[in-house]
Amino acid sequence: MKTGFNWKRKLLSLLLLFCLLTGLAGSGTMAHAYNVPDNMKWWADDKFGMFIHFGSYSYYGHGEWAMQTEGISKETYQKTISAKFDPEKFDAQEIVSYAKKAGMKYLVFTAKHHEGLAMWDTKVASFTDTTGQKIYSLQQYTPFGKTNRDIIMELKNACQQAGIHFGLYYSIIDWNHSSQTVEGDFTKMASWEARTAYIADMKAQLKELVDTYDPEIMWFDGDWTYKKDNPTLKKWWTKQDGQDLYQYMKSLKSDIIVNERVCRSFGLGDFECPEQSIPEKALSRPWETCQTMNNAWGYKKDCEKSYYNVRYMIQDLVEVASKDGNYLLNIGPKGDGTMTAGSKKILKGIGNWMNRYGDSIYGTSGTPFAKKPSWGRYTRKDNVIYAHVMKWPKAQKLVTKKYAGKKVKKVYLLQNGKKLKYNATGKKVIIKMPEKKPDKADTVIAVQYQ
Ligand code: H79
């Protein structure tokens, strides 16, 4: 008897501990598909952000990889591209207003891409042009310097006003820095001393960025030039360097969110980042897909005619949300700083949809069901299952899966709250749909349980 009682108590306290640890106790809210640390809760709930690729490559208009793909030397790139970059029409207010309209809740801007041009007034002395005389930054190297503007600060301030979280992108490889030369997709270090000095200088730049702009996310990239343990001059980055960089960022700002690309494929950082792809199902930790609107990150003239349509982008976002991921959608402004017409159109279009259906994205976790429905996707928030209907059902009859062990309270069209008739049988909830589909891309039906 006595032992039996102890067992029960032990089991109960274990259960309580489990509930406390997973945050289920009392709050009534559903957890994400994975554990979300406190500093990332806003990010995991916000779901949708804007990526901005902007650098001197935007002036050239051949994409941010042009220097490498076209084999342009450091000197030529500096003189013919960076020295002409003059984004006088860059309008942080406008960009942020489009992000806001689209329903985006955070923003990540390229502080330094692989080309090496710092988009802020860096004081770290080794980041110079090939003469060694001029600091290679937007302020010190380009004609835009004359304006004394700081576009990263402009963006940050506009974000703050709009209630949008602010993050920065930083490339570990640097095609311009004197320590490195481009070798295929990698950069080769000149010597071990050069490597040590570059890493120290990179950290000094990152400290400048954190001290000046206080970013909430640091999004690394250009980390693939690694060997796990014993580096070579070509694969000069290591897992240990990645771990060290992560710790360094946390020491600068303890609640900063850092992506896995401090050194990819080792499960480092705070979240996974599949690029332009969506995993089969929810990953085992927080994740974010970054996506382009037209297969270009930095402005690429040739891609201006090949934007995806709004419907595709909305369905992509929903697909990501149905797997409890985040969606970071890119824009690549032109060299003069203006947004492209194609990106504006897509942002407006997504915004129109998010105005009606944002509740089915923000704060949701992925589908609770193993199988994808033939007509679309599911997301979930608390006791509401959102049915994202992308293919309109025949005979106005939508068959959804019933949430196990729960009773349906009501079913309604999310855009206007209009109740729909339904029939909840054993494992299904069959919903009588309106005759006409309200939304081409995705009409959301909320199934609320008791
Ligand atoms: O900033 C945008 C792109 O410029 C950048 N990431 C996005 C966010 C990007 N860099 N590289 N790529 C995209 C594709 C590069 C792929 C490769 Fe590799 C690098 C091929 C070989 C080395 C990474 C490592 C992928 C395969 C192995």
Short mmCIF file of C-alpha atoms in Angstrom, two decimals, residues 203-421:
data_model
loop_
_atom_site.label_atom_id
_atom_site.label_comp_id
_atom_site.label_asym_id
_atom_site.label_seq_id
_atom_site.Cartn_x
_atom_site.Cartn_y
_atom_site.Cartn_z
CA LYS A 203 34.73 40.60 -33.77
CA ALA A 204 35.63 44.28 -33.43
CA GLN A 205 33.16 45.07 -36.25
CA LEU A 206 30.48 42.98 -34.60
CA LYS A 207 31.02 44.85 -31.35
CA GLU A 208 30.57 48.12 -33.24
CA LEU A 209 27.32 46.82 -34.67
CA VAL A 210 25.95 45.70 -31.31
CA ASP A 211 27.11 48.87 -29.53
CA THR A 212 25.71 51.17 -32.20
CA TYR A 213 22.51 49.48 -33.35
CA ASP A 214 21.63 47.07 -30.54
CA PRO A 215 20.25 44.43 -32.96
CA GLU A 216 17.89 41.76 -31.62
CA ILE A 217 19.01 39.22 -34.22
CA MET A 218 22.45 38.56 -35.67
CA TRP A 219 22.12 36.61 -38.89
CA PHE A 220 25.46 35.15 -39.99
CA ASP A 221 26.26 33.73 -43.43
CA GLY A 222 29.32 32.93 -45.54
CA ASP A 223 30.40 30.34 -42.96
CA TRP A 224 30.73 27.38 -45.31
CA THR A 225 34.46 27.86 -45.72
CA TYR A 226 35.02 25.50 -42.76
CA LYS A 227 36.57 22.23 -41.73
CA LYS A 228 35.20 20.74 -38.56
CA ASP A 229 38.46 20.62 -36.59
CA ASN A 230 41.73 21.17 -38.41
CA PRO A 231 41.44 24.21 -40.63
CA THR A 232 43.38 24.77 -43.85
CA LEU A 233 44.04 28.20 -45.36
CA LYS A 234 41.12 27.59 -47.74
CA LYS A 235 38.75 26.03 -45.23
CA TRP A 236 39.85 28.34 -42.50
CA TRP A 237 36.79 28.45 -40.28
CA THR A 238 35.99 25.69 -37.74
CA LYS A 239 33.19 24.42 -35.53
CA GLN A 240 35.17 25.74 -32.55
CA ASP A 241 35.30 29.20 -34.18
CA GLY A 242 31.53 29.02 -34.62
CA GLN A 243 30.98 28.12 -30.98
CA ASP A 244 33.33 30.87 -29.92
CA LEU A 245 31.57 33.43 -32.13
CA TYR A 246 28.20 32.45 -30.67
CA GLN A 247 29.50 32.90 -27.11
CA TYR A 248 31.05 36.20 -28.12
CA MET A 249 27.72 37.52 -29.44
CA LYS A 250 25.98 36.46 -26.23
CA SER A 251 28.66 38.18 -24.19
CA LEU A 252 27.97 41.40 -26.09
CA LYS A 253 24.20 41.06 -25.66
CA SER A 254 22.83 38.18 -23.65
CA ASP A 255 19.39 37.95 -25.26
CA ILE A 256 20.49 38.38 -28.88
CA ILE A 257 19.16 35.71 -31.27
CA VAL A 258 21.85 34.13 -33.46
CA ASN A 259 21.28 31.82 -36.42
CA GLU A 260 23.00 28.47 -36.95
CA ARG A 261 25.40 29.89 -39.53
CA VAL A 262 28.05 30.76 -36.99
CA CYS A 263 29.15 27.41 -38.46
CA ARG A 264 26.41 25.46 -40.14
CA SER A 265 25.58 21.74 -39.89
CA PHE A 266 26.59 21.29 -36.25
CA GLY A 267 23.33 22.36 -34.62
CA LEU A 268 24.93 25.58 -33.31
CA GLY A 269 23.17 28.90 -32.80
CA ASP A 270 19.55 29.44 -31.82
CA PHE A 271 17.71 28.45 -34.97
CA GLU A 272 18.07 26.51 -38.21
CA CYS A 273 17.87 28.38 -41.49
CA PRO A 274 16.94 26.42 -44.58
CA GLU A 275 17.56 28.69 -47.59
CA GLN A 276 14.77 28.99 -50.17
CA SER A 277 13.42 25.62 -49.09
CA ILE A 278 10.88 24.28 -46.62
CA PRO A 279 11.55 21.10 -44.64
CA GLU A 280 9.17 18.14 -44.94
CA LYS A 281 7.91 18.67 -41.37
CA ALA A 282 8.58 20.79 -38.27
CA LEU A 283 12.24 20.65 -37.22
CA SER A 284 13.28 19.73 -33.69
CA ARG A 285 14.18 23.31 -32.80
CA PRO A 286 13.20 26.82 -33.93
CA TRP A 287 13.72 27.39 -37.65
CA GLU A 288 13.28 30.03 -40.32
CA THR A 289 13.12 29.73 -44.09
CA CYS A 290 14.57 32.70 -45.94
CA GLN A 291 12.98 33.22 -49.33
CA THR A 292 13.28 35.50 -52.34
CA MET A 293 10.41 36.95 -54.37
CA ASN A 294 12.15 36.53 -57.72
CA ASN A 295 15.15 34.24 -57.24
CA ALA A 296 17.38 37.21 -56.46
CA TRP A 297 18.63 38.50 -53.10
CA GLY A 298 20.58 41.59 -54.09
CA TYR A 299 18.97 43.60 -56.92
CA LYS A 300 19.34 41.72 -60.22
CA LYS A 301 17.94 43.43 -63.29
CA ASP A 302 17.43 40.16 -65.13
CA CYS A 303 15.12 38.85 -62.42
CA GLU A 304 12.80 41.85 -62.34
CA LYS A 305 10.40 40.20 -64.74
CA SER A 306 10.19 36.93 -62.88
CA TYR A 307 8.51 37.65 -59.57
CA TYR A 308 6.39 34.85 -58.13
CA ASN A 309 2.74 35.76 -57.81
CA VAL A 310 1.21 36.91 -54.54
CA ARG A 311 -0.77 33.72 -54.21
CA TYR A 312 2.40 31.59 -54.32
CA MET A 313 4.07 33.72 -51.66
CA ILE A 314 1.06 33.53 -49.32
CA GLN A 315 0.87 29.77 -49.72
CA ASP A 316 4.61 29.50 -49.04
CA LEU A 317 4.22 31.50 -45.81
CA VAL A 318 1.30 29.30 -44.73
CA GLU A 319 3.25 26.13 -45.54
CA VAL A 320 6.05 27.37 -43.26
CA ALA A 321 3.61 28.32 -40.47
CA SER A 322 1.91 24.91 -40.72
CA LYS A 323 5.28 23.44 -39.70
CA ASP A 324 5.81 26.02 -36.95
CA GLY A 325 8.60 27.80 -38.81
CA ASN A 326 9.36 31.46 -39.45
CA TYR A 327 9.38 33.11 -42.85
CA LEU A 328 11.96 35.75 -43.75
CA LEU A 329 11.01 37.25 -47.09
CA ASN A 330 13.61 39.24 -48.99
CA ILE A 331 13.56 42.52 -50.87
CA GLY A 332 16.50 43.80 -52.94
CA PRO A 333 16.22 47.57 -53.41
CA LYS A 334 17.88 49.16 -56.46
CA GLY A 335 21.22 50.94 -56.27
CA ASP A 336 19.60 54.33 -55.78
CA GLY A 337 17.86 52.91 -52.72
CA THR A 338 14.35 52.67 -54.15
CA MET A 339 12.20 49.61 -53.71
CA THR A 340 11.34 47.66 -56.84
CA ALA A 341 7.76 47.75 -58.17
CA GLY A 342 7.59 43.95 -58.06
CA SER A 343 8.45 43.78 -54.36
CA LYS A 344 5.95 46.51 -53.49
CA LYS A 345 3.19 44.67 -55.28
CA ILE A 346 3.90 41.43 -53.44
CA LEU A 347 4.17 43.11 -50.04
CA LYS A 348 0.84 44.87 -50.58
CA GLY A 349 -0.78 41.64 -51.71
CA ILE A 350 0.44 39.66 -48.73
CA GLY A 351 -0.67 42.56 -46.49
CA ASN A 352 -4.21 42.39 -47.84
CA TRP A 353 -4.33 38.73 -46.95
CA MET A 354 -2.65 39.17 -43.54
CA ASN A 355 -5.18 41.88 -42.62
CA ARG A 356 -7.92 39.32 -42.89
CA TYR A 357 -6.09 36.23 -41.75
CA GLY A 358 -3.11 37.28 -39.62
CA ASP A 359 -4.66 35.54 -36.59
CA SER A 360 -4.06 32.21 -38.32
CA ILE A 361 -0.30 32.95 -38.52
CA TYR A 362 0.86 35.02 -35.50
CA GLY A 363 1.36 33.07 -32.30
CA THR A 364 0.43 29.81 -33.93
CA SER A 365 2.16 26.48 -33.76
CA GLY A 366 2.11 24.06 -36.63
CA THR A 367 -0.48 21.51 -37.53
CA PRO A 368 -1.31 18.99 -34.80
CA PHE A 369 -2.05 16.35 -37.44
CA ALA A 370 0.44 14.00 -39.07
CA LYS A 371 -1.19 14.10 -42.50
CA LYS A 372 -1.56 17.12 -44.77
CA PRO A 373 -5.10 17.65 -45.98
CA SER A 374 -5.66 17.51 -49.76
CA TRP A 375 -7.26 20.97 -49.78
CA GLY A 376 -4.56 22.98 -47.96
CA ARG A 377 -2.85 23.27 -44.57
CA TYR A 378 -3.57 23.57 -40.85
CA THR A 379 -2.19 25.89 -38.18
CA ARG A 380 -3.22 25.97 -34.53
CA LYS A 381 -3.49 28.46 -31.70
CA ASP A 382 -4.74 27.40 -28.27
CA ASN A 383 -7.98 25.58 -28.90
CA VAL A 384 -8.52 26.86 -32.42
CA ILE A 385 -7.52 24.91 -35.50
CA TYR A 386 -7.21 27.05 -38.61
CA ALA A 387 -8.05 25.29 -41.84
CA HIS A 388 -6.24 27.04 -44.70
CA VAL A 389 -8.33 26.21 -47.73
CA MET A 390 -6.28 26.58 -50.92
CA LYS A 391 -8.32 24.22 -53.08
CA TRP A 392 -12.04 24.90 -52.83
CA PRO A 393 -13.97 21.72 -52.03
CA LYS A 394 -16.69 20.32 -54.27
CA ALA A 395 -20.33 20.48 -53.17
CA GLN A 396 -19.48 23.12 -50.52
CA LYS A 397 -18.32 20.35 -48.22
CA LEU A 398 -14.97 20.64 -46.42
CA VAL A 399 -13.80 17.58 -44.53
CA THR A 400 -11.40 18.47 -41.70
CA LYS A 401 -9.84 16.21 -39.13
CA LYS A 402 -11.28 16.39 -35.63
CA TYR A 403 -8.98 17.38 -32.81
CA ALA A 404 -8.78 14.21 -30.74
CA GLY A 405 -10.81 14.16 -27.54
CA LYS A 406 -12.25 17.66 -27.94
CA LYS A 407 -15.69 19.05 -28.64
CA VAL A 408 -16.30 21.65 -31.33
CA LYS A 409 -17.62 24.96 -30.02
CA LYS A 410 -18.06 26.84 -33.27
CA VAL A 411 -16.81 27.08 -36.84
CA TYR A 412 -16.44 30.42 -38.60
CA LEU A 413 -14.90 32.28 -41.52
CA LEU A 414 -11.86 34.02 -40.06
CA GLN A 415 -12.17 37.12 -42.25
CA ASN A 416 -15.55 38.20 -40.88
CA GLY A 417 -16.48 35.85 -38.04
CA LYS A 418 -19.47 34.50 -39.99
CA LYS A 419 -20.51 31.18 -38.48
CA LEU A 420 -20.62 28.11 -40.66
CA LYS A 421 -22.73 25.02 -40.19
#
